[in-house]
Coordinates of C-alpha atoms and ligand atoms in Angstrom, one line a residue:
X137 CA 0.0 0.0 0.0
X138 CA 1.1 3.6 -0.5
X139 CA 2.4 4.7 2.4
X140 CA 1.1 8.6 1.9
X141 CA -2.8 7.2 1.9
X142 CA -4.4 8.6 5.3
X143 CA -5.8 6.2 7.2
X144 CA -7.3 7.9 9.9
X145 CA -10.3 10.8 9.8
X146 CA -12.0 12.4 12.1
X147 CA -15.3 14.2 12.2
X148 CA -16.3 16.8 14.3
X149 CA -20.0 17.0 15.2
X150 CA -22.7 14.9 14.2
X151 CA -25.4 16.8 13.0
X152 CA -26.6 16.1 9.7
X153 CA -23.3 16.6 8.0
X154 CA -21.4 14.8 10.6
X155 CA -23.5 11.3 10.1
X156 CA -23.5 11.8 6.1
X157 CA -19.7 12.6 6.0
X158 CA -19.5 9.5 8.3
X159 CA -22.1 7.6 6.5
X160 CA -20.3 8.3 2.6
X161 CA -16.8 8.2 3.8
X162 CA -17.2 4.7 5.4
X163 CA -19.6 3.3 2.4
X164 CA -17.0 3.9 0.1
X165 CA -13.8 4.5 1.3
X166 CA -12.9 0.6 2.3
X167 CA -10.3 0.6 5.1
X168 CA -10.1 4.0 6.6
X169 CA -10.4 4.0 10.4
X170 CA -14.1 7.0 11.2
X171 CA -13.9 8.5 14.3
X172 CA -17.1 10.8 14.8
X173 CA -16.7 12.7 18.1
X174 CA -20.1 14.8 19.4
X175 CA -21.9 16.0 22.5
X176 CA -25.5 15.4 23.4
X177 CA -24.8 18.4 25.4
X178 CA -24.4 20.9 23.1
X179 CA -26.8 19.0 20.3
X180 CA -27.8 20.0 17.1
X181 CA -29.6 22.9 15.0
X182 CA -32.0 20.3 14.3
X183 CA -34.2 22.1 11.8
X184 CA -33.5 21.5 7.6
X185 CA -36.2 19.2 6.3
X186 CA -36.6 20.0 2.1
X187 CA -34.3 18.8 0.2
X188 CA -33.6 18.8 -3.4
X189 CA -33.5 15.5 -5.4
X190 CA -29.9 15.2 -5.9
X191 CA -30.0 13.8 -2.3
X192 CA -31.8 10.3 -3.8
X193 CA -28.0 10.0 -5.3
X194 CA -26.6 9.8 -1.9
X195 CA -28.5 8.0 -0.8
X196 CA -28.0 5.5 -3.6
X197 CA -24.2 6.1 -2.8
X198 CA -25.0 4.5 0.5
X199 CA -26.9 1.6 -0.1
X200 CA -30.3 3.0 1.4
X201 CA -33.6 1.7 1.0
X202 CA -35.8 4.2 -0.6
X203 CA -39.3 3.1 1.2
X204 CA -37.2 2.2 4.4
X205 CA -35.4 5.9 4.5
X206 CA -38.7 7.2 3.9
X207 CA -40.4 5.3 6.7
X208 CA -37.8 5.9 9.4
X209 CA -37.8 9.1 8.8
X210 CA -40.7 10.5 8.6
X211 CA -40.5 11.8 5.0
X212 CA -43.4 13.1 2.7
X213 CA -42.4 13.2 -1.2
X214 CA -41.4 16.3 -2.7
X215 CA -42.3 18.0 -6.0
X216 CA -41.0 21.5 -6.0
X217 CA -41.6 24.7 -3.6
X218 CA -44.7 27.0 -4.3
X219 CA -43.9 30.6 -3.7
X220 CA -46.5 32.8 -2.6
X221 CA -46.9 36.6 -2.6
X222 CA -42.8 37.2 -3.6
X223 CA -42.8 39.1 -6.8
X224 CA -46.6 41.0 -6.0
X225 CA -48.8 40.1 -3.0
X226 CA -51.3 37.8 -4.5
X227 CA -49.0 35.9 -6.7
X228 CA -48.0 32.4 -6.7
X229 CA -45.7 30.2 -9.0
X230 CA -43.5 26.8 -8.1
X231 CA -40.2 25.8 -8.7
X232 CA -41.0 22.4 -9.4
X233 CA -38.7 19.7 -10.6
X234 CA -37.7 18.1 -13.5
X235 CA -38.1 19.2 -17.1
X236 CA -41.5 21.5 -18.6
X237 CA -42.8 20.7 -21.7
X238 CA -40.4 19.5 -24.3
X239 CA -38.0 21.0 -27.1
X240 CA -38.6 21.7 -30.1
X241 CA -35.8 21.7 -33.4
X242 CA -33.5 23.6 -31.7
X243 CA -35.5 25.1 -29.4
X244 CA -35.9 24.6 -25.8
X245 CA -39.6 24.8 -24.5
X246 CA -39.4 27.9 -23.0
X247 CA -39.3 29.9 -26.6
X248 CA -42.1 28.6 -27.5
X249 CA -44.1 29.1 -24.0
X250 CA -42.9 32.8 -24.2
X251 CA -44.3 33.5 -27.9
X252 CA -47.6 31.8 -26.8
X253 CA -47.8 33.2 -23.2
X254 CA -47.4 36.5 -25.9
X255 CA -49.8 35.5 -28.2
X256 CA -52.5 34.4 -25.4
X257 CA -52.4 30.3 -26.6
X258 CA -50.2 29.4 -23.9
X259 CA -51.7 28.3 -20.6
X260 CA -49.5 28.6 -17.1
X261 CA -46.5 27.6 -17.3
X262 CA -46.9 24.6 -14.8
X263 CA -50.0 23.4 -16.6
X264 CA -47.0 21.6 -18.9
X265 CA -44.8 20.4 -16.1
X266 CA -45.3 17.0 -14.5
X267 CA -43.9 17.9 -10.9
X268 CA -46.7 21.0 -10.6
X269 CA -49.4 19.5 -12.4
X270 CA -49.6 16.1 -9.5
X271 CA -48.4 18.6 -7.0
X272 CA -51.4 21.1 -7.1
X273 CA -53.3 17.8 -7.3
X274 CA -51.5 16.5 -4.6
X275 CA -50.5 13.3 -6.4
X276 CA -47.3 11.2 -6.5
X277 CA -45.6 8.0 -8.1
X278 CA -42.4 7.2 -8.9
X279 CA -42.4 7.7 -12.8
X280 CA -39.0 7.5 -14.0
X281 CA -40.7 8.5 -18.0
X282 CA -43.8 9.1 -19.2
X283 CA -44.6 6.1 -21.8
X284 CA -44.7 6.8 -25.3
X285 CA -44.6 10.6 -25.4
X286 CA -40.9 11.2 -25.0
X287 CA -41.5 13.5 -21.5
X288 CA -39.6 12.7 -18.8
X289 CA -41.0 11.9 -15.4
X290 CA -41.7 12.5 -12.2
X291 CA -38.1 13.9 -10.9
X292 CA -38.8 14.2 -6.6
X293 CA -37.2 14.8 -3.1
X294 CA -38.3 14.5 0.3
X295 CA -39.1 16.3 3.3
X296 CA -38.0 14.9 6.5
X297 CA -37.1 15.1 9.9
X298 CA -33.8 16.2 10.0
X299 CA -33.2 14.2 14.1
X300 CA -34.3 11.3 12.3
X301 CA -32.3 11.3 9.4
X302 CA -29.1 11.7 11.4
X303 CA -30.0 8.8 13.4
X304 CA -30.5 6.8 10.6
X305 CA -27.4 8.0 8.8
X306 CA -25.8 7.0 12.5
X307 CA -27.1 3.0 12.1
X308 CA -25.6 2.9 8.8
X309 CA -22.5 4.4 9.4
X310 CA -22.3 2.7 12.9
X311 CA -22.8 -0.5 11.1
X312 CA -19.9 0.0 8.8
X313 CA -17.4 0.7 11.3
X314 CA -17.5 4.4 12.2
X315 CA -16.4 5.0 16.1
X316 CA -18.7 7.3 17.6
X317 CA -17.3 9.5 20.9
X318 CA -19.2 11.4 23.1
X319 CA -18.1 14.6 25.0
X320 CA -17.1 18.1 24.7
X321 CA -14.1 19.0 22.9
X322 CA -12.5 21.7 24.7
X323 CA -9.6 22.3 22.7
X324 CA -7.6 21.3 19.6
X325 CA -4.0 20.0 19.6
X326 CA -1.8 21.7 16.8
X327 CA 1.4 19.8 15.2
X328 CA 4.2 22.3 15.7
X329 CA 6.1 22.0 12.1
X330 CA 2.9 22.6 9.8
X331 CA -0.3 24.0 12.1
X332 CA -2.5 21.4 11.1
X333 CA -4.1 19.6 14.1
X334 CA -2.8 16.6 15.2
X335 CA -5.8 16.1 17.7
X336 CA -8.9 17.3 19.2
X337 CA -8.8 17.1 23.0
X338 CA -12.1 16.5 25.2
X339 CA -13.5 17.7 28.7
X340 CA -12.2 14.4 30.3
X341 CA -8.6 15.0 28.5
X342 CA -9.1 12.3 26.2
X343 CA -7.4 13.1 23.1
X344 CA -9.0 11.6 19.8
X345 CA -5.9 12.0 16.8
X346 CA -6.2 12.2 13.5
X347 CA -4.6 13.0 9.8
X348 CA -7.9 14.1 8.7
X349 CA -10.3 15.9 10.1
X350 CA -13.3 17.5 8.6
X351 CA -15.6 20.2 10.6
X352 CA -18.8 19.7 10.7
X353 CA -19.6 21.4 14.0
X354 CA -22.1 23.8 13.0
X355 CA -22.0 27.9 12.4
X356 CA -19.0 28.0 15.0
X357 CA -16.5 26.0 13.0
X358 CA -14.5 24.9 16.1
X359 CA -11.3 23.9 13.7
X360 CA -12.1 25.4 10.5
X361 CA -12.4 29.0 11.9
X362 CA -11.8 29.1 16.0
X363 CA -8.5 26.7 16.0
X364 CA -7.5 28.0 11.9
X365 CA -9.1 31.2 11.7
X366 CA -9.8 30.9 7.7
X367 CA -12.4 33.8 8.0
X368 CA -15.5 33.9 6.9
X369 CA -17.3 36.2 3.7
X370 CA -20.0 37.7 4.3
X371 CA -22.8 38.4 2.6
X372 CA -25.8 39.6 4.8
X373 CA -25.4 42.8 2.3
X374 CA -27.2 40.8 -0.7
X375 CA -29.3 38.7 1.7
X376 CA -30.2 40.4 5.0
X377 CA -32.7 38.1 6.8
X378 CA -30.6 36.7 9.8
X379 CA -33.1 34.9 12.1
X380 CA -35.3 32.7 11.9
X381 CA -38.0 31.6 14.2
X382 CA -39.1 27.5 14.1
X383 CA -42.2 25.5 15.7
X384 CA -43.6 22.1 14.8
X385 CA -47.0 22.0 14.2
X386 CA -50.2 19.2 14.0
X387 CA -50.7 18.4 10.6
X388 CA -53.9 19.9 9.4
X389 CA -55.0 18.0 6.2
X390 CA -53.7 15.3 4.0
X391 CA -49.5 16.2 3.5
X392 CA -48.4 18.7 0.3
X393 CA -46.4 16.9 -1.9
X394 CA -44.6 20.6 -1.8
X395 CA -43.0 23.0 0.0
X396 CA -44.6 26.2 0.6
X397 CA -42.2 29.7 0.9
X398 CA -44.7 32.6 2.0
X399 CA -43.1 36.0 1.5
X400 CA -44.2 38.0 4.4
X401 CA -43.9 41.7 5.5
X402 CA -39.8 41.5 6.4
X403 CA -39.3 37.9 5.3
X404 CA -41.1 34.9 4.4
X405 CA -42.4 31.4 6.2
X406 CA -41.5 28.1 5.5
X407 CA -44.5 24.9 5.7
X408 CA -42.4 22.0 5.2
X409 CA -45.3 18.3 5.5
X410 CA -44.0 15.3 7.4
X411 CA -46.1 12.1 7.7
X412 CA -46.0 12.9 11.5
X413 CA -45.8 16.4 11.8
X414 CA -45.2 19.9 9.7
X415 CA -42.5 22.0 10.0
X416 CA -43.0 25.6 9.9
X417 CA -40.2 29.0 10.1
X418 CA -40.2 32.6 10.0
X419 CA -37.0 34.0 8.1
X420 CA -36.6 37.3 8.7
X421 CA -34.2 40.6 8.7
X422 CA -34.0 42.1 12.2
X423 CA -33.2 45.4 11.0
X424 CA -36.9 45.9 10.7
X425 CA -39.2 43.2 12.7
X426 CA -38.5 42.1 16.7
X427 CA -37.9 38.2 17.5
X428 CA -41.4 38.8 18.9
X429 CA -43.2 40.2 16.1
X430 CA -41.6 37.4 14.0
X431 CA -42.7 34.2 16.1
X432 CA -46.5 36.4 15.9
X433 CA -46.6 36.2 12.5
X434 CA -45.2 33.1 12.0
X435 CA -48.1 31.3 14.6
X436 CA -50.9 33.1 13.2
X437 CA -49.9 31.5 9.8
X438 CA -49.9 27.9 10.9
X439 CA -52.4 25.7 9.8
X440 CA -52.7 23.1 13.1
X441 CA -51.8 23.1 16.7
X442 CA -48.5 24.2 17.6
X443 CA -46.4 21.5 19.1
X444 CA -44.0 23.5 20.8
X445 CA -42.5 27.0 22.1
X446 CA -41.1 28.5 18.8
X447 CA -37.6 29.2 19.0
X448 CA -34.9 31.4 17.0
X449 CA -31.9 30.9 15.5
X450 CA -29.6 33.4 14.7
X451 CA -27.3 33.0 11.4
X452 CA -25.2 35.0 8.7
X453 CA -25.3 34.3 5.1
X454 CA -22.2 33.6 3.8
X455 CA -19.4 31.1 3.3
X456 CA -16.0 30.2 5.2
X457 CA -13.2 32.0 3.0
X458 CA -11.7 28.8 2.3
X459 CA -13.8 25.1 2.8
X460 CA -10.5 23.3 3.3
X461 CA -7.6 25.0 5.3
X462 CA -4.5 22.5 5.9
X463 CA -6.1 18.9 7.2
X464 CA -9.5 20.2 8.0
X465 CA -12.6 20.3 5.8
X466 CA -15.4 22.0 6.8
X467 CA -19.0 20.5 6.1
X468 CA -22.4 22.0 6.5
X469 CA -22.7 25.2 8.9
X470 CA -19.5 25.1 9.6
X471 CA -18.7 25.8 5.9
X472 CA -21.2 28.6 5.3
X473 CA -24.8 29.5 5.5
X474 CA -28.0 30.0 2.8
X475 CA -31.1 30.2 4.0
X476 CA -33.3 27.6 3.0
X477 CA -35.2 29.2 0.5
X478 CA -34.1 27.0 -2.2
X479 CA -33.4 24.2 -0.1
X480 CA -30.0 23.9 -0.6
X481 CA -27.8 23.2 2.8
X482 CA -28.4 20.0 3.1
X483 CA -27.4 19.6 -1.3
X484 CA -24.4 21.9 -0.4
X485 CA -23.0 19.3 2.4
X486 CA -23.3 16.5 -0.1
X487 CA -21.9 18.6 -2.8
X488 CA -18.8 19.0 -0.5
X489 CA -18.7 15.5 0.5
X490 CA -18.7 14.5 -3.3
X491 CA -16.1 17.1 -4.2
X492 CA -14.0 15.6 -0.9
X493 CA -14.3 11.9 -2.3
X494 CA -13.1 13.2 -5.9
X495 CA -9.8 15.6 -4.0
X496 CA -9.3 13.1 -1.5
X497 CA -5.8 13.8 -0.1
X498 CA -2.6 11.8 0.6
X499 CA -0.9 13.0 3.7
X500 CA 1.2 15.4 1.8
X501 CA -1.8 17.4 0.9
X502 CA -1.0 18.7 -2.2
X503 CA -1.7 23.0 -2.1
X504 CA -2.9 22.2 -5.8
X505 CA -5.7 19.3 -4.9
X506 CA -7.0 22.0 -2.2
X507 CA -7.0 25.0 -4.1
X508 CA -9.0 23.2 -6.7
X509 CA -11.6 21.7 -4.2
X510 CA -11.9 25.4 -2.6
X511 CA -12.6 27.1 -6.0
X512 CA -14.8 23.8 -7.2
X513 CA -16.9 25.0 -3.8
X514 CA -16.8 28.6 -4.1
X515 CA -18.4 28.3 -7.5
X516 CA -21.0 25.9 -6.2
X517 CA -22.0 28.4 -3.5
X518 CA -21.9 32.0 -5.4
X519 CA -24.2 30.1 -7.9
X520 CA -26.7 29.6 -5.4
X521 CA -26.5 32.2 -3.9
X522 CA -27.0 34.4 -7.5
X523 CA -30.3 31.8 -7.1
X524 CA -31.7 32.7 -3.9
X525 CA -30.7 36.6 -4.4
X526 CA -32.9 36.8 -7.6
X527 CA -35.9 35.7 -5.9
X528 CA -35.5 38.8 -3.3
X529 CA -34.1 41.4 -5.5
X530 CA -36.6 40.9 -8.6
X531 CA -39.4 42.2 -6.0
X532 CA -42.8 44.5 -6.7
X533 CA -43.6 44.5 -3.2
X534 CA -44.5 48.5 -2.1
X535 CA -45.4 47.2 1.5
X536 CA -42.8 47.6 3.6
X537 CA -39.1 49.1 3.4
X538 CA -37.5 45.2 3.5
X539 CA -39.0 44.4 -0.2
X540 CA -37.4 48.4 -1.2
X541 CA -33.8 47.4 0.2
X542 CA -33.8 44.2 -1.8
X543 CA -35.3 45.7 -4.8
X544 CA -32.8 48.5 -4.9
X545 CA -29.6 46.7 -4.1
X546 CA -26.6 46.2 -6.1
X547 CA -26.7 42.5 -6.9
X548 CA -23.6 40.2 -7.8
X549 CA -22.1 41.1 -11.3
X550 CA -22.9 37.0 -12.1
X551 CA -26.6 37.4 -11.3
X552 CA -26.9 40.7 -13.1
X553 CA -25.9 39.4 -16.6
X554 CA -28.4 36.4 -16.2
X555 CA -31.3 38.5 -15.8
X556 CA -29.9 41.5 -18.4
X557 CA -29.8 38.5 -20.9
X558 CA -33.0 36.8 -20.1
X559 CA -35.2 40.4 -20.3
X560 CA -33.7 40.9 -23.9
X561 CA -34.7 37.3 -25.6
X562 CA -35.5 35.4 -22.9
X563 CA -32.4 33.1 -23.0
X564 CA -30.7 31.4 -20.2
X565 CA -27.3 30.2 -19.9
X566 CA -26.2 27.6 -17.6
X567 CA -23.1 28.5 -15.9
X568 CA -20.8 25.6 -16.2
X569 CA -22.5 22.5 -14.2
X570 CA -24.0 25.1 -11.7
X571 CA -27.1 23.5 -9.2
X572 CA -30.3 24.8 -11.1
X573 CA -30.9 24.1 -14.7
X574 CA -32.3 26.6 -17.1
X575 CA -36.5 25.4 -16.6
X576 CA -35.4 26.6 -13.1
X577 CA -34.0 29.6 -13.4
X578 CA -37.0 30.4 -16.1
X579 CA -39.5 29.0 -13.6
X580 CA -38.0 31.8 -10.6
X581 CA -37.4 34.4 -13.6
X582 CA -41.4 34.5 -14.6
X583 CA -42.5 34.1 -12.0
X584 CA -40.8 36.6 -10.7
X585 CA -42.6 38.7 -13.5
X586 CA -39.4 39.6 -15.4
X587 CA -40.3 39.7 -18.9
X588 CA -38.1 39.5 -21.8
X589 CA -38.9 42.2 -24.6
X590 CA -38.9 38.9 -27.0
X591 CA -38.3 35.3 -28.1
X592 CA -36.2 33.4 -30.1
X593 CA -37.1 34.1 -34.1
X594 CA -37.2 30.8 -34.7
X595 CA -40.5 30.3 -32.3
X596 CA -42.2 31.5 -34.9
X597 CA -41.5 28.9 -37.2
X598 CA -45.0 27.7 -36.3
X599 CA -48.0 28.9 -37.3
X600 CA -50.8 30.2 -34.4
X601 CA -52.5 27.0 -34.7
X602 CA -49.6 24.6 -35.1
X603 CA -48.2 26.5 -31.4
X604 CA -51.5 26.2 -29.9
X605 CA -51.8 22.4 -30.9
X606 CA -48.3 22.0 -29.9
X607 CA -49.2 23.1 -26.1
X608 CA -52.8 21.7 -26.0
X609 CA -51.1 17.9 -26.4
X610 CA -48.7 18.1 -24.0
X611 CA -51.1 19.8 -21.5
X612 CA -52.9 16.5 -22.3
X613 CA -50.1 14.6 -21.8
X614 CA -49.1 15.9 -18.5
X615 CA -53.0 16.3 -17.0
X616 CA -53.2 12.5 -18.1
X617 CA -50.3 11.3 -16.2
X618 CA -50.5 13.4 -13.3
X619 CA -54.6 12.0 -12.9
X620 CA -53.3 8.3 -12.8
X621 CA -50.9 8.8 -10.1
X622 CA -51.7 7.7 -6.9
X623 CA -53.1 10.5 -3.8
X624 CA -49.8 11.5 -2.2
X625 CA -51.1 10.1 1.2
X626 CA -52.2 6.6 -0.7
X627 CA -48.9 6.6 -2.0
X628 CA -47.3 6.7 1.4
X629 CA -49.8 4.2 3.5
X630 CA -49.0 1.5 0.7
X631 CA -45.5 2.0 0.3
X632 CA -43.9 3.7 3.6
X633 CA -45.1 4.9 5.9
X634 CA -44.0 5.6 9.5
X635 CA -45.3 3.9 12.5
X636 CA -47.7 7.2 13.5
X637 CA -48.7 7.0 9.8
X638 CA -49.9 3.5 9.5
Ligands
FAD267 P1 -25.3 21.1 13.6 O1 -26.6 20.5 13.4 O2 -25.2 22.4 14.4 O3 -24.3 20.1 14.3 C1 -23.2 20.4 14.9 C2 -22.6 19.2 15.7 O4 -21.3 19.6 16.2 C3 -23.5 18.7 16.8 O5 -23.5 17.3 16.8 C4 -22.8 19.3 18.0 O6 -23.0 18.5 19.2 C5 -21.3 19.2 17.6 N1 -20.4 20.1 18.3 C6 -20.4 21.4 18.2 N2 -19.4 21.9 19.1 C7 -18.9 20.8 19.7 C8 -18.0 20.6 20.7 N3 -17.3 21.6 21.3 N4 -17.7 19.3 21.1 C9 -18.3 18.3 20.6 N5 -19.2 18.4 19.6 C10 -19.5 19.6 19.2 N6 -31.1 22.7 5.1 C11 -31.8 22.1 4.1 O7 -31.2 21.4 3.3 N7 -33.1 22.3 4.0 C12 -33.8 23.0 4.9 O8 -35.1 23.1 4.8 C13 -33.1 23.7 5.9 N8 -33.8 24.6 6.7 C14 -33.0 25.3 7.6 C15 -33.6 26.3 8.4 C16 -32.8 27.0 9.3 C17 -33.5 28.1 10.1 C18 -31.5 26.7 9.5 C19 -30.6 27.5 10.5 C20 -30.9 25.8 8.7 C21 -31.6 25.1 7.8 N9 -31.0 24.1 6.9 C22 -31.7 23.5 6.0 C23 -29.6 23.8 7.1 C24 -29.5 22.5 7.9 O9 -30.1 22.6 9.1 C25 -28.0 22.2 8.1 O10 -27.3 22.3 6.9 C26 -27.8 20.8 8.7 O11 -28.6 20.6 9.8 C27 -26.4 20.6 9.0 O12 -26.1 21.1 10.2 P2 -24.6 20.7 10.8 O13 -24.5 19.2 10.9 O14 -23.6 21.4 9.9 O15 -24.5 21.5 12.2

């Protein structure tokens, strides 16, 4: 064996992105020695339900059941978030998942939805999209195509309870080997000749060593930032909400196959469905609304009993200056924060787990293999952040001075160009392999209400009619195969559902 390989990793924390660094590294990194070291005592965040369907890959890459992860943890499926009242009060459009409609020639579908949204023959945009259609509906299946028409399927996620999913994470990882230690670590032990640390030490002195050690110990980053002070960018001046406010609630109906993000006066709420349970959050800027007023808002706009005492977390948007700093990675909050208005923490710690696996280090570690990973993951999340920022700036909102400030700030040069090119023809262009694909981006951008001054000439290859026919057969389509999907809560009860559910 090469005698650079590491052998021994350590992660800090076992939050979410503790137990699925732990989970991935021992699934497929054969004879590595896992240590996982975490206190009870100081716990978890514990909120971060939605996720985006990339995660279904991990948990491929980990040899999970579907219908079992689903059942242990609580999970409803996932079609796409609606968002209400963001562009105008009144207004609501999704970001749902997978493709809409189908090309054309040369042309994607969004051409031809703009010269017929133009022309008056077009219909909503989600009345050609799968995901929205059995969403609104409040269907689901697992449809991997739709037969014979050449549309894809039903692309989904989950939502789930974040607790649980870290306990199941910890059974599987536990079960391949990883060594879990309890207790507070109280301090970090440096090696003298190159500053990276040798060990992390615990309240009872114990000392747990390692040659790798990745950070997943939440917004504090106890080695990434208090033991390596990498510093952290901020950027609370593009997206100003800071707290949030959290309480479970009784479900109140049959669970959305959705998530719902409800733009409020100085923020917006998040209704996230488990099978057990709905989780529910205030984001908000405290520049102009009290922790008080926030939690008010945010309990007259649930729809069942409270479960609990709300309760606020404080955060700043942003990302560590560098993800990987000598022998430490940092995952999840300890790597940087974006509110969960695309769902996209949970994506971001699997993202850096997958960049990780494809940089992984000998015990040189090579200044050129860590550069790369730190600029493969500042790309990852300046893209999404461009994302989120678009749905605040592109505001109409006149009701409060929050929806003015995001409406009149200067926005990142990368976002700006996006929107400058879409308003003049429409067109999109994906930014390398960035998260969201164009239907998304056009899916925020419209409904938004940014409209381009045109299409693409060659939309109007067709004729009225052959455009018109063109949509009416694949609203067809999609209204057909959404109706013979199963109820959403049918699907569950048959397939997986969680003890309470049964
Ligand atoms: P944490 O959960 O904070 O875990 C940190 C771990 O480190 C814990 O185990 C703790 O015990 C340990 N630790 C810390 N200090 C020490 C010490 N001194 N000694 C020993 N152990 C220590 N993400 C999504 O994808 N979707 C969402 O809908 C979503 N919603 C969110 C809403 C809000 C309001 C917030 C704040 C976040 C949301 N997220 C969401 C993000 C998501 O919660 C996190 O990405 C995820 O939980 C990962 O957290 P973590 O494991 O990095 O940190």
């Amino acid at each position: 064996m090469d005698d650079s390989r590491i052998t021994k990793v350590v992660i800090v924390g076992g939050g979410t992105a503790g137990w699925m660094a732990a989970a991935a590294l021992s699934s497929t990194m054969g004879e590595l020695s896992i240590r996982l070291v975490e206190s009870d005592a100081i716990g978890t965040v514990g909120v971060g339900e939605a996720t985006i369907p990339a995660i279904r890959l991990f948990n491929a890459m980990i040899g999970a059941d579907e219908n079992e992860f689903v059942r242990e943890t609580g999970s409803t499926f996932k079609l796409g978030i609606e968002f209400r009242d963001w562009g105008r009060i009144g207004d609501s459009y999704m970001h749902a998942f997978g493709q809409i409609g189908r090309s054309l020639g040369m042309l994607p579908f969004s051409q031809y939805w703009l010269r017929g949204r133009a022309e008056g023959v077009a219909a909503p945009l989600g009345h050609y999209s799968l995901g929205e259609t059995a969403a609104r509906r409040y269907r689901f299946g697992r449809l991997p195509r739709v037969a014979d028409t050449g549309l894809d399927g039903m692309a989904y996620a989950f939502h789930f309870d974040a607790a649980l999913y870290a306990a199941y994470l910890r059974k599987i990882a536990q079960g391949r080997g990883v060594e879990r230690h309890e207790g507070r670590i109280v301090g970090v032990r440096r090696n003298g000749a190159n500053g990276h640390v040798a060990a992390v030490v615990l309240e009872n002195g114990e000392e747990i060593s390692g040659e790798l050690f990745i950070d997943c110990s939440g917004f504090r980053g106890l080695l990434i930032e208090e033991a390596l002070e990498t510093g952290f960018e901020d950027w609370s001046h593009w997206l100003p909400c800071d707290r949030a406010i959290a309480v479970p609630s009784e479900n109140a109906g049959p669970a959305r196959p959705y998530t719902q993000a409800i733009a409020h006066r100085s923020g917006w709420q998040w209704r996230i469905p488990l099978q057990h349970r709905t989780g529910n959050g205030h984001v908000f800027c405290s520049d102009y609304l009290s922790e008080d007023e926030a939690a008010a808002i945010l309990l007259a706009n649930i729809e069942g009993r409270a479960l609990a005492e709300p309760r606020t977390l404080r955060f700043t948007t942003g990302m560590r200056k560098r993800g990987w700093t000598g022998n430490v990675v940092a995952l999840g909050l300890a790597s940087g924060f974006l509110e969960p208005l695309e769902s996209t923490s949970i994506h971001l710690i699997q993202n850096g787990i997958a960049r990780l696996l494809a940089h992984f280090p000998g015990r040189d570690f090579d200044a050129a293999n860590i550069d790369a990973y730190n600029r493969r993951i500042r790309f990852d999340y300046e893209r999404i952040r461009d994302f989120v920022i678009l749905h605040y700036h592109a505001n109409q909102r006149s009701d409060s001075p929050f929806w003015a400030r995001c409406r009149d700030m200067a926005i990142p040069d990368t976002l700006a160009r996006k929107i400058d090119l879409f308003r003049s023809h429409g067109q999109l262009f994906r930014d390398g392999d960035e998260l969201f694909i164009d239907i998304g981006w056009f899916q925020v951008l419209t409904g938004q209400n940014i409209v381009p001054h045109g299409h693409h000439p060659m939309a109007d290859a067709l004729t009225r009619d052959e455009l018109a026919g063109f949509f009416r057969d694949i609203e067809t389509i999609v209204a057909g195969a959404a109706s013979r999907l199963p109820a959403h809560q049918d699907f569950i009860a048959q397939h997986c559902a969680a003890g309470v559910f049964a």
